[in-house]
mmCIF file of C-alpha atoms in Angstrom:
data_model
loop_
_atom_site.group_PDB
_atom_site.id
_atom_site.type_symbol
_atom_site.label_atom_id
_atom_site.label_comp_id
_atom_site.label_asym_id
_atom_site.label_seq_id
_atom_site.Cartn_x
_atom_site.Cartn_y
_atom_site.Cartn_z
ATOM 1 C CA MET O 1 13.661 14.784 15.931
ATOM 2 C CA GLY O 2 11.882 16.247 12.901
ATOM 3 C CA ASP O 3 9.123 18.841 12.795
ATOM 4 C CA ILE O 4 5.895 17.930 14.593
ATOM 5 C CA LYS O 5 2.704 19.181 12.947
ATOM 6 C CA LEU O 6 -1.030 18.564 12.885
ATOM 7 C CA MET O 7 -1.769 17.507 9.312
ATOM 8 C CA LYS O 8 -4.458 15.967 7.141
ATOM 9 C CA GLY O 9 -3.427 12.602 5.692
ATOM 10 C CA ASN O 10 -3.326 13.744 2.063
ATOM 11 C CA GLU O 11 -1.285 16.815 2.945
ATOM 12 C CA ALA O 12 1.093 14.774 5.107
ATOM 13 C CA LEU O 13 1.607 12.446 2.136
ATOM 14 C CA ALA O 14 2.416 15.422 -0.086
ATOM 15 C CA GLU O 15 4.764 16.968 2.470
ATOM 16 C CA ALA O 16 6.584 13.646 2.796
ATOM 17 C CA MET O 17 7.017 13.587 -0.984
ATOM 18 C CA ILE O 18 8.744 16.976 -0.898
ATOM 19 C CA ARG O 19 10.946 15.987 2.038
ATOM 20 C CA ALA O 20 11.899 12.658 0.452
ATOM 21 C CA GLY O 21 13.606 14.481 -2.415
ATOM 22 C CA CYS O 22 10.976 13.604 -4.995
ATOM 23 C CA ASP O 23 11.915 15.026 -8.412
ATOM 24 C CA ALA O 24 8.479 15.081 -9.984
ATOM 25 C CA TYR O 25 4.797 14.465 -9.368
ATOM 26 C CA PHE O 26 2.317 13.887 -12.182
ATOM 27 C CA GLY O 27 -1.323 13.433 -11.256
ATOM 28 C CA TYR O 28 -4.930 14.278 -11.835
ATOM 29 C CA PRO O 29 -7.470 15.470 -9.245
ATOM 30 C CA ILE O 30 -10.032 12.992 -7.952
ATOM 31 C CA THR O 31 -11.873 12.895 -4.639
ATOM 32 C CA PRO O 32 -10.829 11.949 -1.945
ATOM 33 C CA GLN O 33 -7.152 12.662 -2.751
ATOM 34 C CA SER O 34 -7.254 16.036 -4.549
ATOM 35 C CA GLU O 35 -5.516 17.787 -1.640
ATOM 36 C CA VAL O 36 -2.248 16.047 -2.621
ATOM 37 C CA LEU O 37 -2.007 17.944 -5.905
ATOM 38 C CA GLU O 38 -3.273 21.143 -4.293
ATOM 39 C CA TYR O 39 -0.646 21.023 -1.529
ATOM 40 C CA LEU O 40 2.189 20.220 -3.907
ATOM 41 C CA SER O 41 1.203 23.002 -6.298
ATOM 42 C CA ILE O 42 1.586 25.510 -3.466
ATOM 43 C CA HIS O 43 4.673 24.209 -1.679
ATOM 44 C CA ALA O 44 6.812 21.855 -3.769
ATOM 45 C CA THR O 45 8.377 23.785 -6.646
ATOM 46 C CA LYS O 46 9.405 26.859 -4.689
ATOM 47 C CA ARG O 47 11.031 24.763 -1.946
ATOM 48 C CA THR O 48 12.976 22.108 -3.871
ATOM 49 C CA GLY O 49 12.459 22.751 -7.572
ATOM 50 C CA MET O 50 10.308 19.635 -7.779
ATOM 51 C CA VAL O 51 8.193 19.393 -10.938
ATOM 52 C CA VAL O 52 4.448 19.319 -10.207
ATOM 53 C CA LEU O 53 2.132 18.849 -13.169
ATOM 54 C CA GLN O 54 -1.589 18.233 -13.459
ATOM 55 C CA ALA O 55 -1.807 15.863 -16.409
ATOM 56 C CA GLU O 56 -4.733 15.799 -18.824
ATOM 57 C CA SER O 57 -5.860 12.466 -17.350
ATOM 58 C CA GLU O 58 -4.732 9.544 -15.217
ATOM 59 C CA LEU O 59 -3.522 7.874 -18.433
ATOM 60 C CA GLY O 60 -1.297 10.840 -19.141
ATOM 61 C CA ALA O 61 -0.058 10.992 -15.546
ATOM 62 C CA ILE O 62 1.114 7.372 -15.305
ATOM 63 C CA ASN O 63 2.894 7.534 -18.650
ATOM 64 C CA MET O 64 4.666 10.707 -17.537
ATOM 65 C CA ILE O 65 5.730 8.741 -14.460
ATOM 66 C CA TYR O 66 7.034 6.006 -16.794
ATOM 67 C CA GLY O 67 9.096 8.513 -18.755
ATOM 68 C CA ALA O 68 10.522 10.336 -15.729
ATOM 69 C CA ALA O 69 11.350 7.056 -13.948
ATOM 70 C CA GLY O 70 13.134 5.958 -17.108
ATOM 71 C CA ALA O 71 15.218 9.103 -16.896
ATOM 72 C CA GLY O 72 16.359 8.015 -13.436
ATOM 73 C CA LYS O 73 14.222 10.446 -11.467
ATOM 74 C CA ARG O 74 12.441 9.861 -8.137
ATOM 75 C CA VAL O 75 8.778 10.158 -9.082
ATOM 76 C CA MET O 76 5.329 9.618 -7.600
ATOM 77 C CA THR O 77 1.656 9.827 -8.485
ATOM 78 C CA THR O 78 -1.553 9.556 -6.487
ATOM 79 C CA SER O 79 -5.153 8.834 -7.361
ATOM 80 C CA SER O 80 -8.269 7.104 -6.079
ATOM 81 C CA SER O 81 -9.860 3.827 -7.156
ATOM 82 C CA PRO O 82 -11.284 4.502 -10.678
ATOM 83 C CA GLY O 83 -8.263 6.685 -11.421
ATOM 84 C CA ILE O 84 -5.921 3.871 -10.412
ATOM 85 C CA SER O 85 -7.883 1.552 -12.724
ATOM 86 C CA LEU O 86 -7.010 3.872 -15.609
ATOM 87 C CA MET O 87 -3.337 3.768 -14.601
ATOM 88 C CA MET O 88 -3.070 -0.015 -14.536
ATOM 89 C CA GLU O 89 -1.768 -0.472 -18.080
ATOM 90 C CA GLY O 90 1.005 2.036 -17.393
ATOM 91 C CA ILE O 91 1.850 0.398 -14.065
ATOM 92 C CA SER O 92 2.220 -2.934 -15.864
ATOM 93 C CA TYR O 93 4.578 -1.257 -18.370
ATOM 94 C CA ILE O 94 6.626 0.263 -15.521
ATOM 95 C CA ALA O 95 6.858 -3.103 -13.762
ATOM 96 C CA GLY O 96 7.821 -4.812 -17.011
ATOM 97 C CA ALA O 97 10.518 -2.220 -17.676
ATOM 98 C CA GLU O 98 11.719 -2.656 -14.065
ATOM 99 C CA LEU O 99 11.579 0.997 -13.101
ATOM 100 C CA PRO O 100 11.062 2.409 -9.597
ATOM 101 C CA CYS O 101 8.172 4.702 -8.739
ATOM 102 C CA LEU O 102 5.667 5.301 -5.971
ATOM 103 C CA VAL O 103 1.877 5.209 -6.440
ATOM 104 C CA ALA O 104 -0.656 6.048 -3.718
ATOM 105 C CA ASN O 105 -4.283 4.920 -3.921
ATOM 106 C CA ILE O 106 -6.618 6.747 -1.537
ATOM 107 C CA ASN O 107 -9.268 4.068 -1.908
ATOM 108 C CA ARG O 108 -12.959 4.951 -2.330
ATOM 109 C CA GLY O 109 -16.080 2.832 -2.758
ATOM 110 C CA GLY O 110 -16.899 1.013 -5.984
ATOM 111 C CA PRO O 111 -17.274 -0.690 -8.369
ATOM 112 C CA GLY O 112 -17.639 1.857 -11.159
ATOM 113 C CA LEU O 113 -17.573 5.474 -10.096
ATOM 114 C CA GLY O 114 -19.065 4.301 -6.807
ATOM 115 C CA THR O 115 -18.884 6.798 -3.988
ATOM 116 C CA ILE O 116 -16.299 9.214 -2.629
ATOM 117 C CA GLN O 117 -16.500 7.543 0.798
ATOM 118 C CA PRO O 118 -13.665 5.325 2.147
ATOM 119 C CA SER O 119 -13.391 1.675 1.191
ATOM 120 C CA GLN O 120 -10.928 -1.212 0.963
ATOM 121 C CA GLY O 121 -12.312 -2.671 -2.239
ATOM 122 C CA ASP O 122 -9.026 -2.298 -4.141
ATOM 123 C CA TYR O 123 -7.054 -4.977 -2.275
ATOM 124 C CA PHE O 124 -7.230 -7.469 -5.147
ATOM 125 C CA GLN O 125 -6.298 -4.766 -7.656
ATOM 126 C CA ALA O 126 -3.218 -3.765 -5.665
ATOM 127 C CA VAL O 127 -1.999 -7.154 -4.458
ATOM 128 C CA LYS O 128 -3.012 -9.554 -7.217
ATOM 129 C CA GLY O 129 -1.772 -7.459 -10.125
ATOM 130 C CA GLY O 130 -4.592 -5.284 -11.443
ATOM 131 C CA GLY O 131 -2.863 -4.846 -14.765
ATOM 132 C CA HIS O 132 -1.782 -7.579 -17.169
ATOM 133 C CA GLY O 133 1.096 -9.997 -16.804
ATOM 134 C CA ASP O 134 2.880 -11.744 -13.943
ATOM 135 C CA TYR O 135 4.061 -8.666 -12.072
ATOM 136 C CA LYS O 136 3.874 -7.551 -8.447
ATOM 137 C CA MET O 137 3.928 -4.233 -6.628
ATOM 138 C CA VAL O 138 5.144 -3.923 -3.060
ATOM 139 C CA VAL O 139 2.054 -2.656 -1.198
ATOM 140 C CA PHE O 140 2.088 -0.742 2.103
ATOM 141 C CA ALA O 141 -1.133 -0.253 4.117
ATOM 142 C CA PRO O 142 -0.954 2.701 6.543
ATOM 143 C CA ALA O 143 -3.174 2.684 9.632
ATOM 144 C CA ARG O 144 -2.433 6.226 10.798
ATOM 145 C CA VAL O 145 -1.375 9.533 9.279
ATOM 146 C CA GLN O 146 2.170 9.116 10.610
ATOM 147 C CA GLU O 147 2.526 6.074 8.388
ATOM 148 C CA MET O 148 1.353 8.068 5.368
ATOM 149 C CA VAL O 149 4.568 10.040 5.969
ATOM 150 C CA ASP O 150 6.845 7.130 6.840
ATOM 151 C CA PHE O 151 5.798 4.927 3.922
ATOM 152 C CA VAL O 152 6.707 7.591 1.366
ATOM 153 C CA ARG O 153 10.334 7.595 2.503
ATOM 154 C CA ILE O 154 10.474 3.820 2.931
ATOM 155 C CA GLY O 155 8.535 3.262 -0.295
ATOM 156 C CA PHE O 156 11.033 5.184 -2.391
ATOM 157 C CA GLU O 157 13.887 3.207 -0.833
ATOM 158 C CA VAL O 158 12.212 -0.130 -1.569
ATOM 159 C CA ALA O 159 11.218 0.914 -5.106
ATOM 160 C CA GLU O 160 14.766 1.924 -5.958
ATOM 161 C CA LYS O 161 16.344 -1.102 -4.278
ATOM 162 C CA TYR O 162 14.315 -3.524 -6.403
ATOM 163 C CA ARG O 163 13.584 -1.308 -9.433
ATOM 164 C CA ASN O 164 9.885 -1.938 -8.978
ATOM 165 C CA PRO O 165 6.698 0.107 -8.492
ATOM 166 C CA VAL O 166 5.530 0.447 -4.890
ATOM 167 C CA MET O 167 1.968 1.294 -3.821
ATOM 168 C CA ILE O 168 0.660 2.967 -0.683
ATOM 169 C CA LEU O 169 -2.897 1.656 -0.286
ATOM 170 C CA ALA O 170 -4.839 3.916 2.054
ATOM 171 C CA ASP O 171 -8.514 4.937 2.056
ATOM 172 C CA GLY O 172 -10.591 8.078 1.920
ATOM 173 C CA ALA O 173 -10.831 8.410 5.694
ATOM 174 C CA MET O 174 -7.061 8.111 6.084
ATOM 175 C CA GLY O 175 -6.575 10.809 3.477
ATOM 176 C CA GLN O 176 -8.973 13.201 5.188
ATOM 177 C CA MET O 177 -8.328 12.656 8.920
ATOM 178 C CA MET O 178 -6.029 15.011 10.825
ATOM 179 C CA GLU O 179 -3.426 13.750 13.282
ATOM 180 C CA LYS O 180 -0.122 14.778 14.791
ATOM 181 C CA VAL O 181 2.830 13.663 12.686
ATOM 182 C CA GLU O 182 6.580 13.836 13.041
ATOM 183 C CA LEU O 183 8.133 14.807 9.717
ATOM 184 C CA PHE O 184 11.596 13.608 8.760
ATOM 185 C CA PRO O 185 14.201 16.259 7.809
ATOM 186 C CA GLN O 186 14.354 17.570 4.265
ATOM 187 C CA MET O 187 16.368 15.350 1.929
ATOM 188 C CA GLU O 188 18.201 16.777 -1.060
ATOM 189 C CA ARG O 189 17.091 15.776 -4.530
ATOM 190 C CA SER O 190 19.669 13.318 -5.789
ATOM 191 C CA LYS O 191 22.009 14.287 -8.619
ATOM 192 C CA GLU O 192 23.184 10.705 -9.065
ATOM 193 C CA ILE O 193 22.794 9.278 -12.551
ATOM 194 C CA LYS O 194 21.028 5.962 -12.072
ATOM 195 C CA PRO O 195 22.547 2.972 -13.902
ATOM 196 C CA TRP O 196 19.272 2.308 -15.740
ATOM 197 C CA ALA O 197 18.642 5.928 -16.733
ATOM 198 C CA THR O 198 18.294 7.170 -20.298
ATOM 199 C CA THR O 199 20.212 10.421 -20.092
ATOM 200 C CA GLY O 200 20.402 11.457 -23.730
ATOM 201 C CA ARG O 201 24.092 12.314 -23.395
ATOM 202 C CA LYS O 202 26.266 10.979 -26.166
ATOM 203 C CA GLY O 203 29.440 9.224 -25.124
ATOM 204 C CA LEU O 204 28.492 9.055 -21.443
ATOM 205 C CA ARG O 205 28.270 5.255 -21.352
ATOM 206 C CA LYS O 206 26.775 2.366 -23.211
ATOM 207 C CA GLN O 207 23.276 2.789 -24.593
ATOM 208 C CA ASN O 208 20.358 2.113 -22.226
ATOM 209 C CA ILE O 209 17.148 0.800 -23.742
ATOM 210 C CA ILE O 210 14.085 0.812 -21.502
ATOM 211 C CA THR O 211 11.196 -1.308 -22.704
ATOM 212 C CA SER O 212 8.655 -3.887 -21.616
ATOM 213 C CA LEU O 213 8.319 -5.245 -25.155
ATOM 214 C CA PHE O 214 10.150 -8.491 -25.905
ATOM 215 C CA ILE O 215 8.863 -10.058 -29.112
ATOM 216 C CA GLN O 216 10.711 -13.362 -28.841
ATOM 217 C CA SER O 217 9.000 -15.759 -26.424
ATOM 218 C CA GLU O 218 12.310 -17.142 -25.162
ATOM 219 C CA GLU O 219 13.505 -13.648 -24.244
ATOM 220 C CA MET O 220 10.172 -12.724 -22.632
ATOM 221 C CA GLU O 221 10.309 -15.851 -20.511
ATOM 222 C CA GLN O 222 13.809 -15.001 -19.284
ATOM 223 C CA VAL O 223 12.663 -11.500 -18.326
ATOM 224 C CA ASN O 224 9.755 -13.002 -16.391
ATOM 225 C CA LEU O 225 11.999 -15.533 -14.644
ATOM 226 C CA ARG O 226 14.317 -12.727 -13.546
ATOM 227 C CA MET O 227 11.360 -10.738 -12.218
ATOM 228 C CA GLN O 228 9.968 -13.756 -10.360
ATOM 229 C CA ALA O 229 13.350 -14.264 -8.689
ATOM 230 C CA LYS O 230 13.197 -10.627 -7.597
ATOM 231 C CA TYR O 231 9.736 -11.144 -6.122
ATOM 232 C CA ARG O 232 10.935 -14.178 -4.150
ATOM 233 C CA GLU O 233 13.701 -12.003 -2.707
ATOM 234 C CA ILE O 234 11.148 -9.332 -1.777
ATOM 235 C CA GLU O 235 9.033 -12.008 -0.070
ATOM 236 C CA ARG O 236 12.060 -13.106 1.975
ATOM 237 C CA THR O 237 13.203 -9.660 3.065
ATOM 238 C CA GLU O 238 10.426 -7.055 2.945
ATOM 239 C CA VAL O 239 7.530 -8.538 4.979
ATOM 240 C CA ARG O 240 6.240 -6.127 7.622
ATOM 241 C CA VAL O 241 3.603 -7.100 10.185
ATOM 242 C CA GLN O 242 2.374 -5.902 13.593
ATOM 243 C CA THR O 243 1.104 -8.321 16.232
ATOM 244 C CA MET O 244 -0.501 -7.724 19.618
ATOM 245 C CA ASN O 245 -1.421 -10.041 22.514
ATOM 246 C CA LEU O 246 -0.680 -13.269 20.666
ATOM 247 C CA ASP O 247 1.106 -14.956 23.588
ATOM 248 C CA ASP O 248 -2.118 -15.907 25.397
ATOM 249 C CA ALA O 249 -4.593 -15.481 22.534
ATOM 250 C CA GLU O 250 -7.438 -17.971 22.086
ATOM 251 C CA TYR O 251 -8.768 -16.032 19.098
ATOM 252 C CA VAL O 252 -7.167 -13.570 16.683
ATOM 253 C CA ILE O 253 -8.706 -10.565 14.968
ATOM 254 C CA THR O 254 -7.060 -9.288 11.802
ATOM 255 C CA GLY O 255 -7.425 -6.424 9.344
ATOM 256 C CA TYR O 256 -5.314 -3.899 7.482
ATOM 257 C CA GLY O 257 -5.161 -0.122 7.301
ATOM 258 C CA LEU O 258 -8.026 1.702 8.985
ATOM 259 C CA CYS O 259 -9.796 -1.584 9.833
ATOM 260 C CA ALA O 260 -6.736 -2.795 11.749
ATOM 261 C CA ARG O 261 -6.847 0.349 13.820
ATOM 262 C CA ILE O 262 -10.531 -0.188 14.615
ATOM 263 C CA CYS O 263 -9.813 -3.850 15.401
ATOM 264 C CA MET O 264 -7.330 -2.785 18.076
ATOM 265 C CA LYS O 265 -10.174 -1.170 19.985
ATOM 266 C CA THR O 266 -12.319 -4.261 19.397
ATOM 267 C CA MET O 267 -9.536 -6.368 20.903
ATOM 268 C CA ASP O 268 -9.569 -4.169 24.017
ATOM 269 C CA LEU O 269 -13.357 -4.511 24.298
ATOM 270 C CA ALA O 270 -13.113 -8.288 23.993
ATOM 271 C CA ARG O 271 -10.437 -8.551 26.645
ATOM 272 C CA GLU O 272 -12.551 -6.450 29.003
ATOM 273 C CA LYS O 273 -15.294 -9.069 28.502
ATOM 274 C CA GLY O 274 -12.898 -11.914 29.280
ATOM 275 C CA TYR O 275 -12.096 -13.076 25.727
ATOM 276 C CA LYS O 276 -8.391 -13.592 25.028
ATOM 277 C CA LEU O 277 -8.262 -11.883 21.654
ATOM 278 C CA GLY O 278 -4.990 -11.123 19.873
ATOM 279 C CA LEU O 279 -4.362 -9.093 16.721
ATOM 280 C CA ILE O 280 -2.416 -9.494 13.477
ATOM 281 C CA ARG O 281 -2.050 -6.449 11.266
ATOM 282 C CA PRO O 282 -0.339 -6.883 7.892
ATOM 283 C CA ILE O 283 1.619 -3.717 7.147
ATOM 284 C CA THR O 284 2.766 -4.993 3.771
ATOM 285 C CA LEU O 285 -0.076 -6.564 1.798
ATOM 286 C CA TYR O 286 2.503 -7.750 -0.698
ATOM 287 C CA PRO O 287 4.631 -9.380 0.468
ATOM 288 C CA PHE O 288 1.934 -10.849 2.738
ATOM 289 C CA PRO O 289 2.909 -12.179 6.194
ATOM 290 C CA TYR O 290 1.712 -15.732 5.535
ATOM 291 C CA SER O 291 4.137 -17.209 8.066
ATOM 292 C CA THR O 292 2.649 -15.168 10.919
ATOM 293 C CA TYR O 293 -0.776 -16.694 10.315
ATOM 294 C CA LYS O 294 0.689 -20.160 9.763
ATOM 295 C CA GLU O 295 2.511 -20.012 13.093
ATOM 296 C CA ILE O 296 -0.492 -18.865 15.163
ATOM 297 C CA ALA O 297 -3.163 -20.997 13.465
ATOM 298 C CA PRO O 298 -2.661 -24.260 15.433
ATOM 299 C CA LYS O 299 -2.628 -22.328 18.715
ATOM 300 C CA VAL O 300 -6.010 -20.545 18.450
ATOM 301 C CA LYS O 301 -9.678 -21.463 18.060
ATOM 302 C CA GLY O 302 -10.245 -19.104 15.154
ATOM 303 C CA ILE O 303 -9.244 -15.972 13.230
ATOM 304 C CA PHE O 304 -11.706 -13.154 12.577
ATOM 305 C CA ASP O 305 -10.947 -11.035 9.492
ATOM 306 C CA VAL O 306 -12.506 -7.558 9.217
ATOM 307 C CA GLU O 307 -12.406 -5.459 6.052
ATOM 308 C CA MET O 308 -14.262 -2.639 4.331
ATOM 309 C CA ASN O 309 -15.138 -4.828 1.347
ATOM 310 C CA ALA O 310 -16.907 -8.089 0.483
ATOM 311 C CA GLY O 311 -13.949 -10.250 1.522
ATOM 312 C CA GLN O 312 -10.583 -9.864 -0.198
ATOM 313 C CA MET O 313 -7.620 -10.097 2.195
ATOM 314 C CA VAL O 314 -9.489 -12.963 3.887
ATOM 315 C CA GLU O 315 -8.440 -15.187 0.972
ATOM 316 C CA ASP O 316 -4.774 -14.619 1.855
ATOM 317 C CA VAL O 317 -5.519 -15.196 5.544
ATOM 318 C CA ARG O 318 -7.038 -18.580 4.647
ATOM 319 C CA LEU O 319 -4.004 -19.436 2.536
ATOM 320 C CA GLY O 320 -1.793 -18.525 5.480
ATOM 321 C CA VAL O 321 -3.533 -20.705 8.066
ATOM 322 C CA GLU O 322 -3.481 -23.733 5.743
ATOM 323 C CA GLY O 323 -6.738 -25.061 7.167
ATOM 324 C CA LYS O 324 -5.329 -25.357 10.693
ATOM 325 C CA THR O 325 -7.964 -23.095 12.266
ATOM 326 C CA GLU O 326 -11.314 -21.576 11.414
ATOM 327 C CA VAL O 327 -11.355 -18.242 9.563
ATOM 328 C CA LYS O 328 -14.479 -16.083 9.563
ATOM 329 C CA PHE O 329 -15.145 -12.720 7.947
ATOM 330 C CA TYR O 330 -17.069 -9.507 8.559
ATOM 331 C CA GLY O 331 -17.155 -6.674 6.044
ATOM 332 C CA ARG O 332 -18.859 -3.382 5.296
ATOM 333 C CA MET O 333 -19.092 -1.984 1.777
ATOM 334 C CA GLY O 334 -19.993 1.123 -0.183
ATOM 335 C CA GLY O 335 -18.084 3.525 2.045
ATOM 336 C CA MET O 336 -19.423 2.281 5.383
ATOM 337 C CA ILE O 337 -16.888 2.123 8.237
ATOM 338 C CA PRO O 338 -17.511 -0.481 10.959
ATOM 339 C CA ASN O 339 -17.204 0.555 14.595
ATOM 340 C CA PRO O 340 -15.547 -1.481 17.374
ATOM 341 C CA GLU O 341 -18.845 -2.343 19.052
ATOM 342 C CA GLU O 342 -20.437 -3.854 15.950
ATOM 343 C CA ILE O 343 -17.251 -5.801 15.187
ATOM 344 C CA PHE O 344 -17.251 -7.189 18.738
ATOM 345 C CA GLU O 345 -20.913 -8.122 18.359
ATOM 346 C CA GLN O 346 -20.083 -9.983 15.139
ATOM 347 C CA PHE O 347 -17.136 -11.706 16.810
ATOM 348 C CA GLU O 348 -19.397 -13.010 19.576
ATOM 349 C CA LYS O 349 -22.102 -13.983 17.119
ATOM 350 C CA GLN O 350 -19.807 -15.901 14.749
ATOM 351 C CA PHE O 351 -17.391 -17.511 17.207
ATOM 352 C CA ILE O 352 -19.039 -17.665 20.606
ATOM 353 C CA TYR O 353 -22.729 -18.149 19.799
ATOM 354 C CA GLY O 354 -22.239 -20.217 16.645
ATOM 355 C CA GLY O 355 -23.610 -17.618 14.228
ATOM 356 C CA LYS O 356 -26.933 -17.245 16.057
#
């Protein structure tokens, strides 16, 4: 068993970075994730020799990540919504160069500068690309502070396995809330020279060229085909999903991250009232658990999707059910967090009372 501590989400994320043997962090402060950089600046370098640098901007930070990942180092950055938008070009470069790294988005309300309050408005940005080109990031959606810790370790493993950027998509509330966490033991920073790394050592091995620029269309197509094959493999092997009370469910409630956690309480309220409500919680937003929705759809009267946005994951839910059951949506925006009682009221209104 590892250390058990009471920690804020952002600080737990930073502590997990240190313990996962991260070589370097490059970032820029932005609310509501500034505690990550603050925590690392105090603890990281003196404990493991990890490089911690506040870049001049999010643009600088993501390109430093690109360079360090190209050198074969285990690297991570964090930001919040508009900061992630600035990083998107660099993330596309990293994906195109097939380099591993970890990016955490502590999502806040938008569009524009928006608000510093929690939101889930960045689902499309994270899951559907965000930057240019036909690339994908593996996307984890934590629902508790413990998962902020766990997904750092797992995220690095997945990123390095597939040589692909991985995102942890949380929200402002998850970054700020305090909960008990169990921390995994300290891992040593790896001294292994990665096969893709540019080491700068003459005579070590054949030359490595890292680029996402392929001028000839035929070559660019082959690169894309190889990447698409990798994504199909990720879709076969890396889907993670949590389900509850589906065996007797007549309806299903679904959400991700903080909303999924709130929906669990809504499910309990509904069952107390005599409604057989089950729950599906996607843990990976890409790859998305389409098959879970496809399997349950013919068995239930409807699926109720709840998000802190105008309706984003609901599009993937509808793709998953393939028209075999009704899908309805309830969302709050601008940093507003729904509570279990209002979600239950909306469930009754939309499914039981026909929207009246």
